[in-house]
Structures are given as C-alpha cells and as structure tokens.
Amino acid sequence: MIPATREEVAAIVVAAGSGVRLGRELPKAAIEIAGVPMVARAVQAMFAGGADLVVVVAPEVWVERFAQFFPTYADRVKVIPGGLMRQDSVRIGLAHIGSAEIVLVHDAARPLVPPFIVDRVIEAVRDGAPAVIPVVPQVDSLRRIRRNWTVAVDRSTFLRVQTPQGFEADVLRTAHANVGDKEFTDDATMCEAIDIPVMTVPGDGLAFKITEPMDLVLAEVIARGES
Ligand code: C5P
C-alpha cells in the first residue's frame, strides 16, 4: 500500500516525433533496440525509477500499435495522440496525469536512461525543488558564432540537459498555461520563463538522446551488452 505521505508520480513519455533524421519509415520511438522498441525501454525505466503511472504521447496513427508495446504494465500506461510540437505533446499529456502531484517529462528518444537517474529526479522534487533537470558536463570545446567568424567560449560554464525532467505538477501546468506562441526546447526552460528556479542533479551518459543513425548503433551495442 502507498503510504499517505507519498506523492503520486506520473511520467509523460513524449514519443510523437517522426524521426526523419534517422531516415526510417517508423516513428523514432517505435524503432527497436536489441529487440525492444525505444518507447517500451523508456516506459520500463520510468516504472523502475519510481513512476506510478506513465502517459505515452504517440503519433496519432500509431496510438493502437504503441498500446501493444506495454503488456506488463497495461493498466498503468495510457497511450494518447500527440501534437505538432514537443511542447504540445507535453501539454496534451498533462491533461491525463490525474491527481499525481509530481510529474516527469521524458523523451522516448532517451531509452537507456538508468532508473537511478529517474529516482534522483523524483527525490529532488520530493525534497522541495519545483523543477529539476539532470545535467552532464560539456566535453567538447565550444565556440560562439560571430557573423562569419567564431570565438571560443569557456565550456565549463555550460551543461548539457537530459530528461527526465521533474516538476511539481501544478508548476508545470502553470508554465504550460503561460507559454502562448513561444516555442521552447524543454519544460524546464518554460518554467524558468515564469520565474520558477530550476535545480540541477547529475545526469548520466546513458541518458543520451538518439538523434543520428550512429546513436542507434551505440544504443544497440550497449543494450546487447546489458542483456
Ligand atoms: O526531435 P527530438 O528528438 O528533439 O524530440 C524529443 C522528443 O520529443 C522525442 O522523444 C519525440 O518523440 C518527442 N516529440 C513529441 N511530439 C512532437 C515532437 C517531438 O512527442 N511533436
């Protein structure tokens, strides 16, 4: 039984992207990594890390097919059609989290996120942070574009942001209600736009985002090594 003081945690797994950059017919989240669809791996990681309910936001014509990816958790996973932009998909997902007080937003394109990162983000929200992001250091040198020239910048002042990002559910609802037409790349940025402080926790290399074909090769090798 869930203790009365434990806040319920919902995770929104955004999986409604097309995956054109991977050059496949399938939506990116349906591509298998070592025999398991990316989105199924992401959902499994959310539960293993402490989520009670997962809302999967899928491409509209793929909703029924995606729903078959989660036989083990059928009663705790909702699959719904997404929107045009990532932030539309998150907003649609938010309407399906019920009474959960903590909400995670996770990219299905980060299927190998370790459950301890999910747990770390949830705990930081439980400890009082309204918005939490996992981050990793920037390892490459960085340059800023200046017209037709570039100048070096201090990479130690930059961090790379991963998911899941965690929020007090009401904070994320307020942020989404205030976005208007502006496009945001992630939900923490949206919270910052309404003056919500964003806390960082250490992320992990395994939470990398699958974007290019080479990322799929890497994920496949890692997943095979683990099974
Ligand atoms: O395109 P990108 O990899 O940055 O997308 C990040 C995540 O957002 C992916 O998991 C993708 O499926 C999701 N997404 C979405 N709805 C959109 C666009 C992207 O759920 N309209």
PDB file of C-alpha atoms and ligand atoms in Angstrom:
ATOM      1  CA  MET A   1       0.000   0.000   0.000  1.00  0.00           C
ATOM      2  CA  ILE A   2       1.233   3.523  -0.794  1.00  0.00           C
ATOM      3  CA  PRO A   3       1.877   5.479   2.446  1.00  0.00           C
ATOM      4  CA  ALA A   4      -0.422   8.513   2.827  1.00  0.00           C
ATOM      5  CA  THR A   5       2.511  10.950   2.671  1.00  0.00           C
ATOM      6  CA  ARG A   6       3.983   9.628  -0.567  1.00  0.00           C
ATOM      7  CA  GLU A   7       3.125  11.847  -3.539  1.00  0.00           C
ATOM      8  CA  GLU A   8       1.964  10.020  -6.621  1.00  0.00           C
ATOM      9  CA  VAL A   9       4.368  10.271  -9.569  1.00  0.00           C
ATOM     10  CA  ALA A  10       3.238  10.370 -13.193  1.00  0.00           C
ATOM     11  CA  ALA A  11       5.645  10.297 -16.135  1.00  0.00           C
ATOM     12  CA  ILE A  12       4.823  11.724 -19.548  1.00  0.00           C
ATOM     13  CA  VAL A  13       6.911   9.959 -22.178  1.00  0.00           C
ATOM     14  CA  VAL A  14       6.889  12.091 -25.312  1.00  0.00           C
ATOM     15  CA  ALA A  15       7.099   9.816 -28.326  1.00  0.00           C
ATOM     16  CA  ALA A  16       5.166  11.657 -31.031  1.00  0.00           C
ATOM     17  CA  GLY A  17       8.182  12.757 -33.096  1.00  0.00           C
ATOM     18  CA  SER A  18       8.662  11.457 -36.628  1.00  0.00           C
ATOM     19  CA  GLY A  19      12.323  10.522 -36.521  1.00  0.00           C
ATOM     20  CA  VAL A  20      13.086  11.888 -40.003  1.00  0.00           C
ATOM     21  CA  ARG A  21      16.713  12.454 -39.004  1.00  0.00           C
ATOM     22  CA  LEU A  22      17.100   8.685 -38.602  1.00  0.00           C
ATOM     23  CA  GLY A  23      15.831   8.167 -42.145  1.00  0.00           C
ATOM     24  CA  ARG A  24      13.268   5.495 -41.201  1.00  0.00           C
ATOM     25  CA  GLU A  25       9.605   4.906 -42.090  1.00  0.00           C
ATOM     26  CA  LEU A  26       8.793   4.092 -38.468  1.00  0.00           C
ATOM     27  CA  PRO A  27       8.385   6.830 -35.866  1.00  0.00           C
ATOM     28  CA  LYS A  28      11.646   7.027 -33.926  1.00  0.00           C
ATOM     29  CA  ALA A  29      10.122   5.746 -30.673  1.00  0.00           C
ATOM     30  CA  ALA A  30       8.957   2.507 -32.360  1.00  0.00           C
ATOM     31  CA  ILE A  31      12.431   1.566 -33.565  1.00  0.00           C
ATOM     32  CA  GLU A  32      13.723  -1.490 -31.717  1.00  0.00           C
ATOM     33  CA  ILE A  33      16.933  -1.520 -29.736  1.00  0.00           C
ATOM     34  CA  ALA A  34      18.107  -5.085 -29.168  1.00  0.00           C
ATOM     35  CA  GLY A  35      14.575  -6.262 -29.954  1.00  0.00           C
ATOM     36  CA  VAL A  36      12.691  -3.830 -27.689  1.00  0.00           C
ATOM     37  CA  PRO A  37      11.019  -0.643 -29.014  1.00  0.00           C
ATOM     38  CA  MET A  38      12.677   2.533 -27.757  1.00  0.00           C
ATOM     39  CA  VAL A  39       9.448   3.750 -26.141  1.00  0.00           C
ATOM     40  CA  ALA A  40       8.991   0.445 -24.264  1.00  0.00           C
ATOM     41  CA  ARG A  41      12.505   0.813 -22.815  1.00  0.00           C
ATOM     42  CA  ALA A  42      11.748   4.392 -21.772  1.00  0.00           C
ATOM     43  CA  VAL A  43       8.479   3.360 -20.074  1.00  0.00           C
ATOM     44  CA  GLN A  44      10.209   0.484 -18.267  1.00  0.00           C
ATOM     45  CA  ALA A  45      12.864   2.908 -16.954  1.00  0.00           C
ATOM     46  CA  MET A  46      10.176   5.273 -15.623  1.00  0.00           C
ATOM     47  CA  PHE A  47       8.491   2.481 -13.614  1.00  0.00           C
ATOM     48  CA  ALA A  48      11.819   1.040 -12.438  1.00  0.00           C
ATOM     49  CA  GLY A  49      12.787   4.524 -11.230  1.00  0.00           C
ATOM     50  CA  GLY A  50       9.590   5.091  -9.228  1.00  0.00           C
ATOM     51  CA  ALA A  51       6.779   6.331 -11.502  1.00  0.00           C
ATOM     52  CA  ASP A  52       3.280   5.088 -10.610  1.00  0.00           C
ATOM     53  CA  LEU A  53       1.625   5.928 -13.919  1.00  0.00           C
ATOM     54  CA  VAL A  54       3.010   6.599 -17.408  1.00  0.00           C
ATOM     55  CA  VAL A  55       1.310   8.612 -20.148  1.00  0.00           C
ATOM     56  CA  VAL A  56       2.816   7.854 -23.553  1.00  0.00           C
ATOM     57  CA  VAL A  57       2.212  10.526 -26.175  1.00  0.00           C
ATOM     58  CA  ALA A  58       2.347   8.830 -29.573  1.00  0.00           C
ATOM     59  CA  PRO A  59       1.972   9.824 -33.242  1.00  0.00           C
ATOM     60  CA  GLU A  60      -1.788   9.822 -33.919  1.00  0.00           C
ATOM     61  CA  VAL A  61      -1.885   6.928 -36.388  1.00  0.00           C
ATOM     62  CA  TRP A  62       0.351   4.847 -34.133  1.00  0.00           C
ATOM     63  CA  VAL A  63      -1.631   5.027 -30.886  1.00  0.00           C
ATOM     64  CA  GLU A  64      -3.093   1.498 -31.118  1.00  0.00           C
ATOM     65  CA  ARG A  65       0.186  -0.073 -32.162  1.00  0.00           C
ATOM     66  CA  PHE A  66       2.080   1.698 -29.363  1.00  0.00           C
ATOM     67  CA  ALA A  67      -0.507   0.480 -26.820  1.00  0.00           C
ATOM     68  CA  GLN A  68       0.586  -3.089 -27.585  1.00  0.00           C
ATOM     69  CA  PHE A  69       4.173  -2.346 -26.583  1.00  0.00           C
ATOM     70  CA  PHE A  70       3.491  -2.426 -22.833  1.00  0.00           C
ATOM     71  CA  PRO A  71       1.769  -5.736 -21.974  1.00  0.00           C
ATOM     72  CA  THR A  72       3.333  -5.901 -18.489  1.00  0.00           C
ATOM     73  CA  TYR A  73       2.009  -2.502 -17.436  1.00  0.00           C
ATOM     74  CA  ALA A  74      -1.223  -2.280 -19.455  1.00  0.00           C
ATOM     75  CA  ASP A  75      -3.260  -0.938 -16.509  1.00  0.00           C
ATOM     76  CA  ARG A  76      -0.679   1.732 -15.586  1.00  0.00           C
ATOM     77  CA  VAL A  77       0.109   3.071 -19.085  1.00  0.00           C
ATOM     78  CA  LYS A  78      -2.135   5.398 -21.111  1.00  0.00           C
ATOM     79  CA  VAL A  79      -1.325   5.969 -24.780  1.00  0.00           C
ATOM     80  CA  ILE A  80      -2.695   9.149 -26.327  1.00  0.00           C
ATOM     81  CA  PRO A  81      -2.140  11.058 -29.596  1.00  0.00           C
ATOM     82  CA  GLY A  82       0.394  13.913 -29.512  1.00  0.00           C
ATOM     83  CA  GLY A  83       0.634  17.375 -31.024  1.00  0.00           C
ATOM     84  CA  LEU A  84       2.587  19.349 -33.595  1.00  0.00           C
ATOM     85  CA  MET A  85       5.479  20.469 -31.399  1.00  0.00           C
ATOM     86  CA  ARG A  86       7.062  18.675 -28.448  1.00  0.00           C
ATOM     87  CA  GLN A  87       5.524  21.182 -26.047  1.00  0.00           C
ATOM     88  CA  ASP A  88       2.055  20.450 -27.498  1.00  0.00           C
ATOM     89  CA  SER A  89       2.610  16.760 -26.816  1.00  0.00           C
ATOM     90  CA  VAL A  90       3.607  17.507 -23.203  1.00  0.00           C
ATOM     91  CA  ARG A  91       0.578  19.765 -22.685  1.00  0.00           C
ATOM     92  CA  ILE A  92      -1.758  17.065 -24.034  1.00  0.00           C
ATOM     93  CA  GLY A  93      -0.060  14.513 -21.761  1.00  0.00           C
ATOM     94  CA  LEU A  94      -0.513  16.763 -18.726  1.00  0.00           C
ATOM     95  CA  ALA A  95      -4.289  16.516 -19.103  1.00  0.00           C
ATOM     96  CA  HIS A  96      -4.005  12.750 -18.454  1.00  0.00           C
ATOM     97  CA  ILE A  97      -1.918  12.557 -15.283  1.00  0.00           C
ATOM     98  CA  GLY A  98      -4.925  12.563 -12.938  1.00  0.00           C
ATOM     99  CA  SER A  99      -4.166  13.607  -9.369  1.00  0.00           C
ATOM    100  CA  ALA A 100      -0.396  12.958  -9.495  1.00  0.00           C
ATOM    101  CA  GLU A 101       1.478  15.645  -7.576  1.00  0.00           C
ATOM    102  CA  ILE A 102       4.858  15.032  -9.214  1.00  0.00           C
ATOM    103  CA  VAL A 103       5.277  14.801 -12.970  1.00  0.00           C
ATOM    104  CA  LEU A 104       8.261  13.704 -15.015  1.00  0.00           C
ATOM    105  CA  VAL A 105       8.668  14.569 -18.677  1.00  0.00           C
ATOM    106  CA  HIS A 106      10.884  12.144 -20.569  1.00  0.00           C
ATOM    107  CA  ASP A 107      11.943  11.832 -24.203  1.00  0.00           C
ATOM    108  CA  ALA A 108      11.260   8.364 -25.625  1.00  0.00           C
ATOM    109  CA  ALA A 109      14.404   9.143 -27.627  1.00  0.00           C
ATOM    110  CA  ARG A 110      16.422   8.541 -24.397  1.00  0.00           C
ATOM    111  CA  PRO A 111      15.563   4.848 -23.967  1.00  0.00           C
ATOM    112  CA  LEU A 112      18.623   3.806 -21.951  1.00  0.00           C
ATOM    113  CA  VAL A 113      18.218   6.282 -19.081  1.00  0.00           C
ATOM    114  CA  PRO A 114      19.216   4.425 -15.897  1.00  0.00           C
ATOM    115  CA  PRO A 115      16.392   4.091 -13.324  1.00  0.00           C
ATOM    116  CA  PHE A 116      18.618   5.673 -10.637  1.00  0.00           C
ATOM    117  CA  ILE A 117      18.504   8.948 -12.590  1.00  0.00           C
ATOM    118  CA  VAL A 118      14.692   8.783 -12.652  1.00  0.00           C
ATOM    119  CA  ASP A 119      14.711   8.170  -8.888  1.00  0.00           C
ATOM    120  CA  ARG A 120      17.193  11.013  -8.322  1.00  0.00           C
ATOM    121  CA  VAL A 121      14.956  13.487 -10.151  1.00  0.00           C
ATOM    122  CA  ILE A 122      11.832  12.346  -8.266  1.00  0.00           C
ATOM    123  CA  GLU A 123      13.617  12.629  -4.905  1.00  0.00           C
ATOM    124  CA  ALA A 124      14.802  16.169  -5.672  1.00  0.00           C
ATOM    125  CA  VAL A 125      11.194  17.226  -6.368  1.00  0.00           C
ATOM    126  CA  ARG A 126      10.048  15.415  -3.184  1.00  0.00           C
ATOM    127  CA  ASP A 127      12.717  17.346  -1.284  1.00  0.00           C
ATOM    128  CA  GLY A 128      11.138  20.616  -2.388  1.00  0.00           C
ATOM    129  CA  ALA A 129      12.558  21.638  -5.784  1.00  0.00           C
ATOM    130  CA  PRO A 130       9.703  22.783  -8.076  1.00  0.00           C
ATOM    131  CA  ALA A 131      11.658  21.957 -11.272  1.00  0.00           C
ATOM    132  CA  VAL A 132      14.595  19.541 -11.642  1.00  0.00           C
ATOM    133  CA  ILE A 133      16.835  18.665 -14.590  1.00  0.00           C
ATOM    134  CA  PRO A 134      19.576  16.047 -14.946  1.00  0.00           C
ATOM    135  CA  VAL A 135      22.731  17.543 -16.470  1.00  0.00           C
ATOM    136  CA  VAL A 136      26.121  16.369 -17.716  1.00  0.00           C
ATOM    137  CA  PRO A 137      29.283  18.389 -18.402  1.00  0.00           C
ATOM    138  CA  GLN A 138      30.071  19.647 -21.864  1.00  0.00           C
ATOM    139  CA  VAL A 139      33.057  17.610 -23.078  1.00  0.00           C
ATOM    140  CA  ASP A 140      33.789  19.263 -26.434  1.00  0.00           C
ATOM    141  CA  SER A 141      35.322  22.704 -26.790  1.00  0.00           C
ATOM    142  CA  LEU A 142      32.671  25.271 -27.661  1.00  0.00           C
ATOM    143  CA  ARG A 143      32.647  28.281 -29.993  1.00  0.00           C
ATOM    144  CA  ARG A 144      30.137  31.067 -30.438  1.00  0.00           C
ATOM    145  CA  ILE A 145      29.221  32.081 -33.973  1.00  0.00           C
ATOM    146  CA  ARG A 146      30.038  35.769 -34.633  1.00  0.00           C
ATOM    147  CA  ARG A 147      28.869  36.724 -38.113  1.00  0.00           C
ATOM    148  CA  ASN A 148      31.391  34.951 -40.404  1.00  0.00           C
ATOM    149  CA  TRP A 149      33.818  34.229 -37.562  1.00  0.00           C
ATOM    150  CA  THR A 150      33.802  32.180 -34.350  1.00  0.00           C
ATOM    151  CA  VAL A 151      35.160  32.814 -30.847  1.00  0.00           C
ATOM    152  CA  ALA A 152      35.994  30.300 -28.144  1.00  0.00           C
ATOM    153  CA  VAL A 153      33.822  30.222 -25.024  1.00  0.00           C
ATOM    154  CA  ASP A 154      34.517  28.680 -21.625  1.00  0.00           C
ATOM    155  CA  ARG A 155      32.911  25.245 -21.799  1.00  0.00           C
ATOM    156  CA  SER A 156      32.964  24.838 -18.006  1.00  0.00           C
ATOM    157  CA  THR A 157      30.123  27.367 -17.847  1.00  0.00           C
ATOM    158  CA  PHE A 158      27.840  25.131 -19.960  1.00  0.00           C
ATOM    159  CA  LEU A 159      25.925  21.961 -19.119  1.00  0.00           C
ATOM    160  CA  ARG A 160      24.059  19.549 -21.349  1.00  0.00           C
ATOM    161  CA  VAL A 161      20.466  18.925 -20.276  1.00  0.00           C
ATOM    162  CA  GLN A 162      18.854  15.488 -20.302  1.00  0.00           C
ATOM    163  CA  THR A 163      15.490  14.014 -19.337  1.00  0.00           C
ATOM    164  CA  PRO A 164      13.514  13.009 -17.334  1.00  0.00           C
ATOM    165  CA  GLN A 165      12.880  16.493 -16.046  1.00  0.00           C
ATOM    166  CA  GLY A 166      10.781  16.553 -12.878  1.00  0.00           C
ATOM    167  CA  PHE A 167       8.210  19.076 -11.660  1.00  0.00           C
ATOM    168  CA  GLU A 168       5.550  19.792  -9.109  1.00  0.00           C
ATOM    169  CA  ALA A 169       2.555  19.052 -11.315  1.00  0.00           C
ATOM    170  CA  ASP A 170       0.890  22.418 -10.639  1.00  0.00           C
ATOM    171  CA  VAL A 171       4.085  24.283 -11.552  1.00  0.00           C
ATOM    172  CA  LEU A 172       4.284  22.567 -14.936  1.00  0.00           C
ATOM    173  CA  ARG A 173       0.573  23.175 -15.574  1.00  0.00           C
ATOM    174  CA  THR A 174       1.052  26.885 -14.854  1.00  0.00           C
ATOM    175  CA  ALA A 175       4.129  27.042 -17.107  1.00  0.00           C
ATOM    176  CA  HIS A 176       2.254  25.438 -19.995  1.00  0.00           C
ATOM    177  CA  ALA A 177      -0.732  27.717 -19.494  1.00  0.00           C
ATOM    178  CA  ASN A 178       1.598  30.721 -19.892  1.00  0.00           C
ATOM    179  CA  VAL A 179       3.641  29.807 -22.970  1.00  0.00           C
ATOM    180  CA  GLY A 180       1.497  31.456 -25.621  1.00  0.00           C
ATOM    181  CA  ASP A 181       3.017  31.083 -29.118  1.00  0.00           C
ATOM    182  CA  LYS A 182       6.623  30.860 -27.994  1.00  0.00           C
ATOM    183  CA  GLU A 183       8.473  27.617 -28.775  1.00  0.00           C
ATOM    184  CA  PHE A 184      10.583  26.013 -26.034  1.00  0.00           C
ATOM    185  CA  THR A 185      13.006  23.112 -26.395  1.00  0.00           C
ATOM    186  CA  ASP A 186      12.202  21.736 -22.957  1.00  0.00           C
ATOM    187  CA  ASP A 187       9.888  22.125 -19.999  1.00  0.00           C
ATOM    188  CA  ALA A 188      12.446  23.481 -17.542  1.00  0.00           C
ATOM    189  CA  THR A 189      13.041  26.458 -19.841  1.00  0.00           C
ATOM    190  CA  MET A 190       9.312  27.040 -19.874  1.00  0.00           C
ATOM    191  CA  CYS A 191       9.249  27.065 -16.054  1.00  0.00           C
ATOM    192  CA  GLU A 192      12.174  29.477 -15.944  1.00  0.00           C
ATOM    193  CA  ALA A 193      10.189  31.841 -18.182  1.00  0.00           C
ATOM    194  CA  ILE A 194       7.697  32.228 -15.314  1.00  0.00           C
ATOM    195  CA  ASP A 195      10.486  32.671 -12.730  1.00  0.00           C
ATOM    196  CA  ILE A 196      10.479  29.148 -11.335  1.00  0.00           C
ATOM    197  CA  PRO A 197      14.017  28.200 -10.185  1.00  0.00           C
ATOM    198  CA  VAL A 198      15.394  25.117 -11.929  1.00  0.00           C
ATOM    199  CA  MET A 199      17.565  22.778  -9.862  1.00  0.00           C
ATOM    200  CA  THR A 200      20.168  20.506 -11.450  1.00  0.00           C
ATOM    201  CA  VAL A 201      21.105  16.963 -10.441  1.00  0.00           C
ATOM    202  CA  PRO A 202      23.896  14.878 -12.017  1.00  0.00           C
ATOM    203  CA  GLY A 203      22.703  13.075 -15.148  1.00  0.00           C
ATOM    204  CA  ASP A 204      24.338  10.091 -16.818  1.00  0.00           C
ATOM    205  CA  GLY A 205      25.895   9.350 -20.197  1.00  0.00           C
ATOM    206  CA  LEU A 206      23.391   6.518 -20.738  1.00  0.00           C
ATOM    207  CA  ALA A 207      20.563   9.049 -20.891  1.00  0.00           C
ATOM    208  CA  PHE A 208      21.871  10.231 -24.274  1.00  0.00           C
ATOM    209  CA  LYS A 209      19.325  11.182 -26.936  1.00  0.00           C
ATOM    210  CA  ILE A 210      19.063   9.075 -30.067  1.00  0.00           C
ATOM    211  CA  THR A 211      19.106  11.532 -32.944  1.00  0.00           C
ATOM    212  CA  GLU A 212      21.522  10.342 -35.640  1.00  0.00           C
ATOM    213  CA  PRO A 213      21.881   6.818 -37.112  1.00  0.00           C
ATOM    214  CA  MET A 214      25.182   6.418 -35.206  1.00  0.00           C
ATOM    215  CA  ASP A 215      23.321   6.858 -31.892  1.00  0.00           C
ATOM    216  CA  LEU A 216      21.196   3.815 -32.755  1.00  0.00           C
ATOM    217  CA  VAL A 217      24.309   1.711 -33.335  1.00  0.00           C
ATOM    218  CA  LEU A 218      25.700   2.790 -29.960  1.00  0.00           C
ATOM    219  CA  ALA A 219      22.397   2.078 -28.165  1.00  0.00           C
ATOM    220  CA  GLU A 220      22.192  -1.363 -29.754  1.00  0.00           C
ATOM    221  CA  VAL A 221      25.704  -2.273 -28.606  1.00  0.00           C
ATOM    222  CA  ILE A 222      25.038  -1.039 -25.060  1.00  0.00           C
ATOM    223  CA  ALA A 223      21.646  -2.795 -24.808  1.00  0.00           C
ATOM    224  CA  ARG A 224      23.071  -6.094 -26.080  1.00  0.00           C
ATOM    225  CA  GLY A 225      25.901  -5.872 -23.573  1.00  0.00           C
ATOM    226  CA  GLU A 226      23.414  -5.482 -20.743  1.00  0.00           C
ATOM    227  CA  SER A 227      21.061  -8.326 -21.668  1.00  0.00           C
TER     228      SER A 227
HETATM  229  O1  C5P B   1      13.022  15.708 -32.118  1.00  0.00           O
HETATM  230  P1  C5P B   1      13.589  15.452 -30.767  1.00  0.00           P
HETATM  231  O2  C5P B   1      14.436  14.212 -30.704  1.00  0.00           O
HETATM  232  O3  C5P B   1      14.225  16.638 -30.125  1.00  0.00           O
HETATM  233  O4  C5P B   1      12.320  15.134 -29.846  1.00  0.00           O
HETATM  234  C1  C5P B   1      12.429  14.886 -28.471  1.00  0.00           C
HETATM  235  C2  C5P B   1      11.265  14.016 -28.018  1.00  0.00           C
HETATM  236  O5  C5P B   1      10.029  14.722 -28.186  1.00  0.00           O
HETATM  237  C3  C5P B   1      11.164  12.711 -28.818  1.00  0.00           C
HETATM  238  O6  C5P B   1      11.023  11.628 -27.904  1.00  0.00           O
HETATM  239  C4  C5P B   1       9.939  12.933 -29.684  1.00  0.00           C
HETATM  240  O7  C5P B   1       9.220  11.739 -29.952  1.00  0.00           O
HETATM  241  C5  C5P B   1       9.090  13.889 -28.848  1.00  0.00           C
HETATM  242  N1  C5P B   1       8.181  14.733 -29.653  1.00  0.00           N
HETATM  243  C6  C5P B   1       6.798  14.660 -29.427  1.00  0.00           C
HETATM  244  N2  C5P B   1       5.929  15.432 -30.165  1.00  0.00           N
HETATM  245  C7  C5P B   1       6.403  16.244 -31.136  1.00  0.00           C
HETATM  246  C8  C5P B   1       7.808  16.336 -31.388  1.00  0.00           C
HETATM  247  C9  C5P B   1       8.673  15.571 -30.617  1.00  0.00           C
HETATM  248  O8  C5P B   1       6.353  13.892 -28.553  1.00  0.00           O
HETATM  249  N3  C5P B   1       5.532  16.943 -31.846  1.00  0.00           N
END
